[in-house]
CSV table of N, CA and C in Angstrom, one decimal:
chain,number,residue,atom,x,y,z
A,1089,UNK,N,0.8,-1.2,0.0
A,1089,UNK,CA,0.0,0.0,0.0
A,1089,UNK,C,0.9,1.3,0.0
A,1090,UNK,N,2.0,1.2,0.8
A,1090,UNK,CA,2.9,2.4,0.9
A,1090,UNK,C,3.5,2.6,-0.5
A,1091,UNK,N,3.9,1.5,-1.2
A,1091,UNK,CA,4.6,1.7,-2.5
A,1091,UNK,C,3.6,2.3,-3.5
A,1092,UNK,N,2.4,1.9,-3.5
A,1092,UNK,CA,1.4,2.5,-4.4
A,1092,UNK,C,1.2,3.9,-4.1
A,1093,UNK,N,1.1,4.3,-2.9
A,1093,UNK,CA,0.9,5.7,-2.5
A,1093,UNK,C,2.1,6.5,-2.9
A,1094,UNK,N,3.3,6.0,-2.6
A,1094,UNK,CA,4.5,6.7,-3.0
A,1094,UNK,C,4.6,6.9,-4.5
A,1095,UNK,N,4.3,5.8,-5.3
A,1095,UNK,CA,4.3,5.9,-6.7
A,1095,UNK,C,3.3,7.0,-7.2
A,1096,UNK,N,2.1,7.0,-6.6
A,1096,UNK,CA,1.1,8.0,-7.0
A,1096,UNK,C,1.6,9.4,-6.8
A,1097,UNK,N,2.3,9.6,-5.6
A,1097,UNK,CA,2.8,11.0,-5.3
A,1097,UNK,C,3.9,11.4,-6.4
A,1098,UNK,N,4.7,10.4,-6.7
A,1098,UNK,CA,5.8,10.7,-7.7
A,1098,UNK,C,5.2,11.0,-9.0
A,1099,UNK,N,4.2,10.2,-9.4
A,1099,UNK,CA,3.5,10.4,-10.7
A,1099,UNK,C,2.8,11.8,-10.8
A,1100,UNK,N,2.1,12.2,-9.7
A,1100,UNK,CA,1.5,13.5,-9.6
A,1100,UNK,C,2.6,14.6,-9.8
A,1101,UNK,N,3.7,14.5,-9.1
A,1101,UNK,CA,4.8,15.4,-9.1
A,1101,UNK,C,5.3,15.6,-10.5
A,1102,UNK,N,5.5,14.4,-11.2
A,1102,UNK,CA,6.1,14.5,-12.6
A,1102,UNK,C,5.1,15.2,-13.5
A,1103,UNK,N,3.9,14.9,-13.4
A,1103,UNK,CA,2.9,15.5,-14.3
A,1103,UNK,C,2.8,17.0,-14.0
A,1104,UNK,N,2.9,17.4,-12.7
A,1104,UNK,CA,2.8,18.8,-12.4
A,1104,UNK,C,4.0,19.6,-12.9
A,1105,UNK,N,5.1,18.9,-12.9
A,1105,UNK,CA,6.4,19.6,-13.4
A,1105,UNK,C,6.7,19.4,-14.8
A,1106,UNK,N,5.7,18.8,-15.6
A,1106,UNK,CA,5.9,18.7,-17.0
A,1106,UNK,C,6.1,20.0,-17.7
A,1107,UNK,N,7.1,20.0,-18.6
A,1107,UNK,CA,7.4,21.3,-19.3
A,1107,UNK,C,6.4,21.4,-20.5
A,1108,UNK,N,5.4,22.2,-20.3
A,1108,UNK,CA,4.4,22.3,-21.3
A,1108,UNK,C,4.8,23.0,-22.6
A,1109,UNK,N,6.0,23.6,-22.6
A,1109,UNK,CA,6.6,24.2,-23.8
A,1109,UNK,C,7.7,23.4,-24.4
A,1110,UNK,N,7.9,22.1,-24.0
A,1110,UNK,CA,8.9,21.3,-24.5
A,1110,UNK,C,8.7,21.1,-26.0
A,1111,UNK,N,9.7,21.1,-26.7
A,1111,UNK,CA,9.6,21.0,-28.2
A,1111,UNK,C,10.2,19.6,-28.7
A,1112,UNK,N,9.6,19.2,-29.8
A,1112,UNK,CA,10.1,18.0,-30.4
A,1112,UNK,C,11.1,18.3,-31.5
A,1113,UNK,N,11.5,17.4,-32.3
A,1113,UNK,CA,12.5,17.6,-33.3
A,1113,UNK,C,12.1,18.6,-34.4
A,1114,UNK,N,10.8,18.9,-34.5
A,1114,UNK,CA,10.2,19.8,-35.5
A,1114,UNK,C,10.0,21.2,-34.8
A,1115,UNK,N,10.3,21.3,-33.5
A,1115,UNK,CA,10.1,22.5,-32.8
A,1115,UNK,C,8.7,22.7,-32.3
A,1116,UNK,N,7.9,21.6,-32.5
A,1116,UNK,CA,6.5,21.7,-32.1
A,1116,UNK,C,6.3,21.4,-30.6
A,1117,UNK,N,5.3,22.1,-30.0
A,1117,UNK,CA,5.0,21.9,-28.6
A,1117,UNK,C,3.7,21.1,-28.5
A,1118,UNK,N,3.4,20.6,-27.2
A,1118,UNK,CA,2.2,19.9,-27.0
A,1118,UNK,C,0.9,20.7,-27.4
A,1119,UNK,N,1.0,22.1,-27.2
A,1119,UNK,CA,-0.1,22.9,-27.6
A,1119,UNK,C,-0.3,22.9,-29.1
A,1120,UNK,N,0.7,22.9,-29.8
A,1120,UNK,CA,0.6,22.8,-31.3
A,1120,UNK,C,-0.1,21.5,-31.7
A,1121,UNK,N,0.2,20.4,-31.1
A,1121,UNK,CA,-0.4,19.1,-31.5
A,1121,UNK,C,-1.9,19.1,-31.0
A,1122,UNK,N,-2.1,19.6,-29.8
A,1122,UNK,CA,-3.5,19.7,-29.4
A,1122,UNK,C,-4.4,20.6,-30.3
A,1123,UNK,N,-3.8,21.7,-30.8
A,1123,UNK,CA,-4.5,22.6,-31.7
A,1123,UNK,C,-4.7,21.9,-33.0
A,1124,UNK,N,-3.8,21.1,-33.5
A,1124,UNK,CA,-3.9,20.4,-34.7
A,1124,UNK,C,-5.1,19.4,-34.7
A,1125,UNK,N,-5.2,18.7,-33.5
A,1125,UNK,CA,-6.2,17.7,-33.3
A,1125,UNK,C,-7.6,18.3,-32.9
A,1126,UNK,N,-7.6,19.6,-32.7
A,1126,UNK,CA,-8.9,20.2,-32.2
A,1126,UNK,C,-9.3,19.8,-30.8
A,1127,UNK,N,-8.3,19.4,-30.0
A,1127,UNK,CA,-8.6,18.9,-28.7
A,1127,UNK,C,-8.7,20.1,-27.7
A,1128,UNK,N,-9.9,20.6,-27.6
A,1128,UNK,CA,-10.2,21.8,-26.8
A,1128,UNK,C,-9.8,21.5,-25.3
A,1129,UNK,N,-10.1,20.4,-24.8
A,1129,UNK,CA,-9.9,20.1,-23.4
A,1129,UNK,C,-8.4,20.1,-23.1
A,1130,UNK,N,-7.6,19.5,-24.0
A,1130,UNK,CA,-6.1,19.5,-23.8
A,1130,UNK,C,-5.5,20.9,-24.0
A,1131,UNK,N,-6.1,21.7,-24.9
A,1131,UNK,CA,-5.6,23.0,-25.1
A,1131,UNK,C,-5.9,23.8,-23.8
A,1132,UNK,N,-7.0,23.7,-23.3
A,1132,UNK,CA,-7.4,24.4,-22.0
A,1132,UNK,C,-6.4,24.0,-20.9
A,1133,UNK,N,-6.1,22.7,-20.8
A,1133,UNK,CA,-5.2,22.2,-19.7
A,1133,UNK,C,-3.8,22.8,-19.9
A,1134,UNK,N,-3.3,22.8,-21.2
A,1134,UNK,CA,-2.0,23.3,-21.4
A,1134,UNK,C,-1.9,24.8,-21.2
A,1135,UNK,N,-2.9,25.5,-21.5
A,1135,UNK,CA,-2.9,27.0,-21.3
A,1135,UNK,C,-2.9,27.2,-19.8
A,1136,UNK,N,-3.7,26.4,-19.1
A,1136,UNK,CA,-3.8,26.6,-17.6
A,1136,UNK,C,-2.4,26.3,-16.9
A,1137,UNK,N,-1.7,25.4,-17.6
A,1137,UNK,CA,-0.3,25.1,-17.0
A,1137,UNK,C,0.7,26.1,-17.5
A,1138,UNK,N,0.3,27.1,-18.3
A,1138,UNK,CA,1.3,28.1,-18.7
A,1138,UNK,C,1.9,27.9,-20.1
A,1139,UNK,N,1.3,27.2,-21.0
A,1139,UNK,CA,1.8,27.0,-22.3
A,1139,UNK,C,1.8,28.4,-23.0
A,1140,UNK,N,2.9,28.6,-23.8
A,1140,UNK,CA,3.1,29.9,-24.5
A,1140,UNK,C,2.3,29.7,-25.8
A,1141,UNK,N,1.3,30.6,-26.0
A,1141,UNK,CA,0.5,30.5,-27.3
A,1141,UNK,C,1.2,31.0,-28.5
A,1142,UNK,N,2.3,31.7,-28.3
A,1142,UNK,CA,3.0,32.3,-29.5
A,1142,UNK,C,4.3,31.7,-29.9
A,1143,UNK,N,4.6,30.5,-29.3
A,1143,UNK,CA,5.8,29.8,-29.7
A,1143,UNK,C,5.7,29.4,-31.2
A,1144,UNK,N,6.8,29.4,-31.9
A,1144,UNK,CA,6.8,29.0,-33.3
A,1144,UNK,C,7.6,27.7,-33.4
A,1145,UNK,N,7.2,26.8,-34.4
A,1145,UNK,CA,8.1,25.7,-34.6
A,1145,UNK,C,9.2,26.1,-35.6
A,1146,UNK,N,10.0,25.2,-36.1
A,1146,UNK,CA,11.1,25.5,-36.9
A,1146,UNK,C,10.8,26.2,-38.2
A,1147,UNK,N,9.6,26.0,-38.7
A,1147,UNK,CA,9.1,26.7,-39.9
A,1147,UNK,C,8.3,28.0,-39.6
A,1148,UNK,N,8.1,28.3,-38.3
A,1148,UNK,CA,7.4,29.5,-37.9
A,1148,UNK,C,6.0,29.3,-37.6
A,1149,UNK,N,5.5,28.1,-37.7
A,1149,UNK,CA,4.0,27.9,-37.4
A,1149,UNK,C,3.7,28.0,-35.9
A,1150,UNK,N,2.6,28.6,-35.6
A,1150,UNK,CA,2.1,28.8,-34.3
A,1150,UNK,C,0.9,27.8,-34.1
A,1151,UNK,N,0.5,27.7,-32.8
A,1151,UNK,CA,-0.7,26.9,-32.5
A,1151,UNK,C,-1.9,27.4,-33.2
A,1152,UNK,N,-2.0,28.8,-33.3
A,1152,UNK,CA,-3.2,29.4,-34.0
A,1152,UNK,C,-3.2,29.1,-35.5
A,1153,UNK,N,-2.0,29.2,-36.1
A,1153,UNK,CA,-2.0,28.8,-37.5
A,1153,UNK,C,-2.4,27.4,-37.8
A,1154,UNK,N,-2.0,26.5,-36.9
A,1154,UNK,CA,-2.3,25.1,-37.1
A,1154,UNK,C,-3.8,24.8,-36.8
A,1155,UNK,N,-4.4,25.5,-35.8
A,1155,UNK,CA,-5.8,25.4,-35.6
A,1155,UNK,C,-6.6,25.9,-36.8
A,1156,UNK,N,-6.1,27.1,-37.3
A,1156,UNK,CA,-6.8,27.7,-38.5
A,1156,UNK,C,-6.8,26.8,-39.7
A,1157,UNK,N,-5.6,26.3,-40.0
A,1157,UNK,CA,-5.5,25.4,-41.2
A,1157,UNK,C,-6.4,24.2,-41.1
A,1158,UNK,N,-6.6,23.7,-39.9
A,1158,UNK,CA,-7.4,22.5,-39.7
A,1158,UNK,C,-8.9,22.7,-39.3
A,1159,UNK,N,-9.3,24.0,-39.4
A,1159,UNK,CA,-10.7,24.3,-39.2
A,1159,UNK,C,-11.2,24.2,-37.8
A,1160,UNK,N,-10.4,24.4,-36.8
A,1160,UNK,CA,-10.8,24.2,-35.4
A,1160,UNK,C,-11.1,25.6,-34.8
A,1161,UNK,N,-12.4,26.0,-35.0
A,1161,UNK,CA,-12.8,27.3,-34.6
A,1161,UNK,C,-12.8,27.5,-33.1
A,1162,UNK,N,-13.3,26.6,-32.3
A,1162,UNK,CA,-13.3,26.7,-30.8
A,1162,UNK,C,-11.9,26.8,-30.3
A,1163,UNK,N,-11.0,26.1,-30.8
A,1163,UNK,CA,-9.6,26.1,-30.4
A,1163,UNK,C,-9.0,27.5,-30.7
A,1164,UNK,N,-9.2,27.9,-31.9
A,1164,UNK,CA,-8.7,29.3,-32.4
A,1164,UNK,C,-9.2,30.4,-31.5
A,1165,UNK,N,-10.5,30.3,-31.1
A,1165,UNK,CA,-11.1,31.3,-30.2
A,1165,UNK,C,-10.4,31.3,-28.9
A,1166,UNK,N,-10.2,30.2,-28.3
A,1166,UNK,CA,-9.5,30.1,-27.0
A,1166,UNK,C,-8.1,30.6,-27.1
A,1167,UNK,N,-7.3,30.2,-28.2
A,1167,UNK,CA,-6.0,30.7,-28.3
A,1167,UNK,C,-5.9,32.2,-28.4
A,1168,UNK,N,-6.8,32.8,-29.2
A,1168,UNK,CA,-6.9,34.3,-29.3
A,1168,UNK,C,-7.2,34.9,-28.0
A,1169,UNK,N,-8.2,34.3,-27.3
A,1169,UNK,CA,-8.5,34.9,-26.0
A,1169,UNK,C,-7.4,34.8,-25.0
A,1170,UNK,N,-6.4,33.9,-25.3
A,1170,UNK,CA,-5.2,33.8,-24.4
A,1170,UNK,C,-4.0,34.5,-25.0
A,1171,UNK,N,-4.2,35.4,-25.9
A,1171,UNK,CA,-3.1,36.2,-26.4
A,1171,UNK,C,-2.4,35.8,-27.7
A,1172,UNK,N,-3.0,34.8,-28.4
A,1172,UNK,CA,-2.3,34.4,-29.7
A,1172,UNK,C,-2.2,35.6,-30.6
A,1173,UNK,N,-1.1,35.7,-31.3
A,1173,UNK,CA,-0.9,36.8,-32.3
A,1173,UNK,C,-1.5,36.5,-33.6
A,1174,UNK,N,-2.6,37.2,-33.9
A,1174,UNK,CA,-3.3,37.0,-35.2
A,1174,UNK,C,-2.6,37.4,-36.4
A,1175,UNK,N,-1.4,38.1,-36.2
A,1175,UNK,CA,-0.7,38.6,-37.4
A,1175,UNK,C,0.7,37.9,-37.4
A,1176,UNK,N,1.0,36.9,-36.7
A,1176,UNK,CA,2.3,36.2,-36.8
A,1176,UNK,C,2.5,35.7,-38.2
A,1177,UNK,N,3.8,35.5,-38.5
A,1177,UNK,CA,4.2,35.0,-39.8
A,1177,UNK,C,5.1,33.8,-39.7
A,1178,UNK,N,5.0,32.9,-40.7
A,1178,UNK,CA,5.9,31.8,-40.8
A,1178,UNK,C,7.2,32.3,-41.5
A,1179,UNK,N,8.2,31.4,-41.6
A,1179,UNK,CA,9.4,31.8,-42.4
A,1179,UNK,C,9.0,32.1,-43.9
A,1180,UNK,N,7.9,31.5,-44.3
A,1180,UNK,CA,7.5,31.8,-45.7
A,1180,UNK,C,6.5,33.0,-45.8
A,1181,UNK,N,6.3,33.6,-44.6
A,1181,UNK,CA,5.4,34.8,-44.6
A,1181,UNK,C,3.9,34.5,-44.4
A,1182,UNK,N,3.5,33.3,-44.3
A,1182,UNK,CA,2.1,33.0,-44.2
A,1182,UNK,C,1.6,33.4,-42.8
A,1183,UNK,N,0.4,33.8,-42.8
A,1183,UNK,CA,-0.3,34.3,-41.6
A,1183,UNK,C,-1.4,33.3,-41.2
A,1184,UNK,N,-1.9,33.4,-39.9
A,1184,UNK,CA,-3.1,32.6,-39.6
A,1184,UNK,C,-4.3,32.9,-40.6
A,1185,UNK,N,-4.4,34.1,-41.0
A,1185,UNK,CA,-5.5,34.5,-42.0
A,1185,UNK,C,-5.3,33.7,-43.3
A,1186,UNK,N,-4.1,33.6,-43.8
A,1186,UNK,CA,-3.9,32.8,-45.0
A,1186,UNK,C,-4.1,31.4,-44.7
A,1187,UNK,N,-3.7,30.9,-43.6
A,1187,UNK,CA,-4.0,29.4,-43.3
A,1187,UNK,C,-5.4,29.1,-43.1
A,1188,UNK,N,-6.3,30.1,-42.7
A,1188,UNK,CA,-7.7,29.8,-42.6
A,1188,UNK,C,-8.3,30.0,-44.0
A,1189,UNK,N,-7.8,30.8,-44.9
A,1189,UNK,CA,-8.4,31.1,-46.2
A,1189,UNK,C,-8.1,29.9,-47.1
A,1190,UNK,N,-6.9,29.4,-47.2
A,1190,UNK,CA,-6.6,28.4,-48.2
A,1190,UNK,C,-7.6,27.2,-48.2
A,1191,UNK,N,-7.9,26.6,-47.1
A,1191,UNK,CA,-8.9,25.5,-47.1
A,1191,UNK,C,-10.3,26.0,-47.1
A,1192,UNK,N,-10.5,27.3,-47.1
A,1192,UNK,CA,-11.9,27.8,-47.1
A,1192,UNK,C,-12.7,27.8,-45.8
A,1193,UNK,N,-12.0,28.0,-44.7
A,1193,UNK,CA,-12.7,28.1,-43.4
A,1193,UNK,C,-13.2,29.5,-43.1
A,1194,UNK,N,-14.4,29.8,-43.7
A,1194,UNK,CA,-14.9,31.1,-43.6
A,1194,UNK,C,-15.1,31.6,-42.2
A,1195,UNK,N,-15.6,30.8,-41.3
A,1195,UNK,CA,-15.8,31.3,-39.9
A,1195,UNK,C,-14.5,31.6,-39.2
A,1196,UNK,N,-13.5,30.9,-39.5
A,1196,UNK,CA,-12.2,31.2,-39.0
A,1196,UNK,C,-11.6,32.5,-39.5
A,1197,UNK,N,-11.8,32.7,-40.8
A,1197,UNK,CA,-11.4,34.0,-41.5
A,1197,UNK,C,-12.1,35.1,-40.7
A,1198,UNK,N,-13.4,35.0,-40.5
A,1198,UNK,CA,-14.2,36.0,-39.8
A,1198,UNK,C,-13.7,36.2,-38.4
A,1199,UNK,N,-13.4,35.2,-37.7
A,1199,UNK,CA,-12.9,35.3,-36.3
A,1199,UNK,C,-11.6,36.1,-36.3
A,1200,UNK,N,-10.7,35.7,-37.2
A,1200,UNK,CA,-9.4,36.4,-37.2
A,1200,UNK,C,-9.5,37.9,-37.6
A,1201,UNK,N,-10.4,38.2,-38.6
A,1201,UNK,CA,-10.6,39.6,-38.9
A,1201,UNK,C,-11.2,40.4,-37.8
A,1202,UNK,N,-12.2,39.8,-37.1
A,1202,UNK,CA,-12.8,40.4,-35.9
A,1202,UNK,C,-11.8,40.7,-34.8
A,1203,UNK,N,-10.7,39.9,-34.8
A,1203,UNK,CA,-9.8,40.1,-33.7
A,1203,UNK,C,-8.5,40.7,-34.2
A,1204,UNK,N,-8.6,41.5,-35.3
A,1204,UNK,CA,-7.5,42.4,-35.7
A,1204,UNK,C,-6.5,41.9,-36.7
A,1205,UNK,N,-6.8,40.8,-37.3
A,1205,UNK,CA,-5.9,40.3,-38.4
A,1205,UNK,C,-5.8,41.3,-39.5
A,1206,UNK,N,-4.6,41.6,-39.9
A,1206,UNK,CA,-4.3,42.5,-41.0
A,1206,UNK,C,-4.6,41.9,-42.3
A,1207,UNK,N,-5.7,42.3,-42.9
A,1207,UNK,CA,-6.3,41.7,-44.1
A,1207,UNK,C,-5.3,41.8,-45.3
A,1208,UNK,N,-4.4,42.8,-45.3
A,1208,UNK,CA,-3.5,43.0,-46.4
A,1208,UNK,C,-2.1,42.5,-46.2
A,1209,UNK,N,-1.8,41.7,-45.2
A,1209,UNK,CA,-0.5,41.2,-45.0
A,1209,UNK,C,-0.2,40.2,-46.2
A,1210,UNK,N,1.0,40.2,-46.7
A,1210,UNK,CA,1.4,39.4,-47.8
A,1210,UNK,C,2.4,38.3,-47.3
A,1211,UNK,N,2.4,37.2,-48.0
A,1211,UNK,CA,3.4,36.2,-47.7
A,1211,UNK,C,4.7,36.5,-48.5
A,1212,UNK,N,5.7,35.7,-48.4
A,1212,UNK,CA,7.0,36.1,-49.1
A,1212,UNK,C,6.9,36.1,-50.6
A,1213,UNK,N,5.8,35.6,-51.2
A,1213,UNK,CA,5.6,35.6,-52.6
A,1213,UNK,C,4.7,36.8,-53.0
A,1214,UNK,N,4.3,37.6,-52.1
A,1214,UNK,CA,3.5,38.8,-52.3
A,1214,UNK,C,2.0,38.5,-52.4
A,1215,UNK,N,1.6,37.3,-51.9
A,1215,UNK,CA,0.2,36.9,-51.9
A,1215,UNK,C,-0.5,37.2,-50.6
A,1216,UNK,N,-1.7,37.8,-50.7
A,1216,UNK,CA,-2.5,38.0,-49.6
A,1216,UNK,C,-3.6,37.0,-49.5
A,1217,UNK,N,-4.3,37.0,-48.4
A,1217,UNK,CA,-5.5,36.1,-48.2
A,1217,UNK,C,-6.5,36.3,-49.3
A,1218,UNK,N,-6.7,37.5,-49.8
A,1218,UNK,CA,-7.6,37.8,-50.9
A,1218,UNK,C,-7.2,37.1,-52.2
A,1219,UNK,N,-5.9,37.1,-52.4
A,1219,UNK,CA,-5.4,36.4,-53.6
A,1219,UNK,C,-5.6,34.9,-53.6
A,1220,UNK,N,-5.4,34.3,-52.4
A,1220,UNK,CA,-5.7,32.9,-52.3
A,1220,UNK,C,-7.2,32.6,-52.4
A,1221,UNK,N,-8.0,33.4,-51.8
A,1221,UNK,CA,-9.4,33.2,-51.9
A,1221,UNK,C,-9.9,33.3,-53.3
A,1222,UNK,N,-9.3,34.3,-54.0
A,1222,UNK,CA,-9.7,34.4,-55.5
A,1222,UNK,C,-9.2,33.2,-56.3
A,1223,UNK,N,-8.0,32.7,-56.0
A,1223,UNK,CA,-7.5,31.6,-56.7
A,1223,UNK,C,-8.4,30.3,-56.5
A,1224,UNK,N,-8.9,30.2,-55.3
A,1224,UNK,CA,-9.8,29.0,-55.1
A,1224,UNK,C,-11.2,29.3,-55.3
A,1225,UNK,N,-11.6,30.5,-55.7
A,1225,UNK,CA,-13.0,30.8,-56.0
A,1225,UNK,C,-13.9,30.8,-54.8
A,1226,UNK,N,-13.4,31.2,-53.6
A,1226,UNK,CA,-14.2,31.3,-52.4
A,1226,UNK,C,-14.9,32.6,-52.3
A,1227,UNK,N,-16.1,32.7,-53.0
A,1227,UNK,CA,-16.8,34.0,-53.2
A,1227,UNK,C,-17.2,34.6,-51.8
A,1228,UNK,N,-17.7,33.8,-50.9
A,1228,UNK,CA,-18.1,34.4,-49.6
A,1228,UNK,C,-16.9,34.9,-48.8
A,1229,UNK,N,-15.7,34.2,-48.9
A,1229,UNK,CA,-14.5,34.7,-48.2
A,1229,UNK,C,-14.0,36.0,-48.9
A,1230,UNK,N,-14.1,36.0,-50.2
A,1230,UNK,CA,-13.6,37.2,-51.0
A,1230,UNK,C,-14.4,38.4,-50.5
A,1231,UNK,N,-15.7,38.3,-50.4
A,1231,UNK,CA,-16.6,39.4,-50.0
A,1231,UNK,C,-16.3,39.8,-48.5
A,1232,UNK,N,-16.0,38.8,-47.7
A,1232,UNK,CA,-15.7,39.1,-46.3
A,1232,UNK,C,-14.4,39.8,-46.2
A,1233,UNK,N,-13.4,39.4,-46.9
A,1233,UNK,CA,-12.1,40.0,-46.9
A,1233,UNK,C,-12.2,41.5,-47.4
A,1234,UNK,N,-12.9,41.7,-48.5
A,1234,UNK,CA,-13.1,43.0,-49.0
A,1234,UNK,C,-13.9,43.9,-48.1
A,1235,UNK,N,-14.8,43.3,-47.3
A,1235,UNK,CA,-15.5,44.2,-46.3
A,1235,UNK,C,-14.6,44.7,-45.2
A,1236,UNK,N,-13.5,44.0,-45.0
A,1236,UNK,CA,-12.5,44.4,-44.0
A,1236,UNK,C,-11.4,45.2,-44.7
A,1237,UNK,N,-11.5,45.6,-45.9
A,1237,UNK,CA,-10.6,46.5,-46.6
A,1237,UNK,C,-9.5,45.8,-47.4
A,1238,UNK,N,-9.7,44.5,-47.8
A,1238,UNK,CA,-8.7,43.8,-48.6
A,1238,UNK,C,-8.6,44.5,-49.9
A,1239,UNK,N,-7.3,44.7,-50.4
A,1239,UNK,CA,-7.0,45.4,-51.6
A,1239,UNK,C,-6.6,44.3,-52.7
A,1240,UNK,N,-7.0,44.5,-53.9
A,1240,UNK,CA,-6.7,43.6,-55.0
A,1240,UNK,C,-5.2,43.6,-55.2
């Protein structure tokens, strides 16, 4: 009984001391993987333990970009509420807005715009979210971007 109790105490201590910002070989953190999977419960737990919402992996991706690309609206809302930078850029210059636009996630595009995303930021190839929306024929997203001042 004593051994089980001691083991439980050690296990609780190890979990409590877990480095929530520990990176893997790609520079990704547990928060980034939880955002990718749309695991709102895990995202909440990691944020409560102090996970940094603006860490970038080796390519410059943030948890918000990953959530946006995968269509996880609730996760994106939570990340933004906890200080995620809506205008961060990858090494290629892509933004969360571009990551939400390319797969056609209109509600995520709207969320980002409502929270201050710069509609005219360009990637390293000079492309904006509007240019991507136009290339894919996303008429509703085009109209939304233009309503926030997107320039051709």
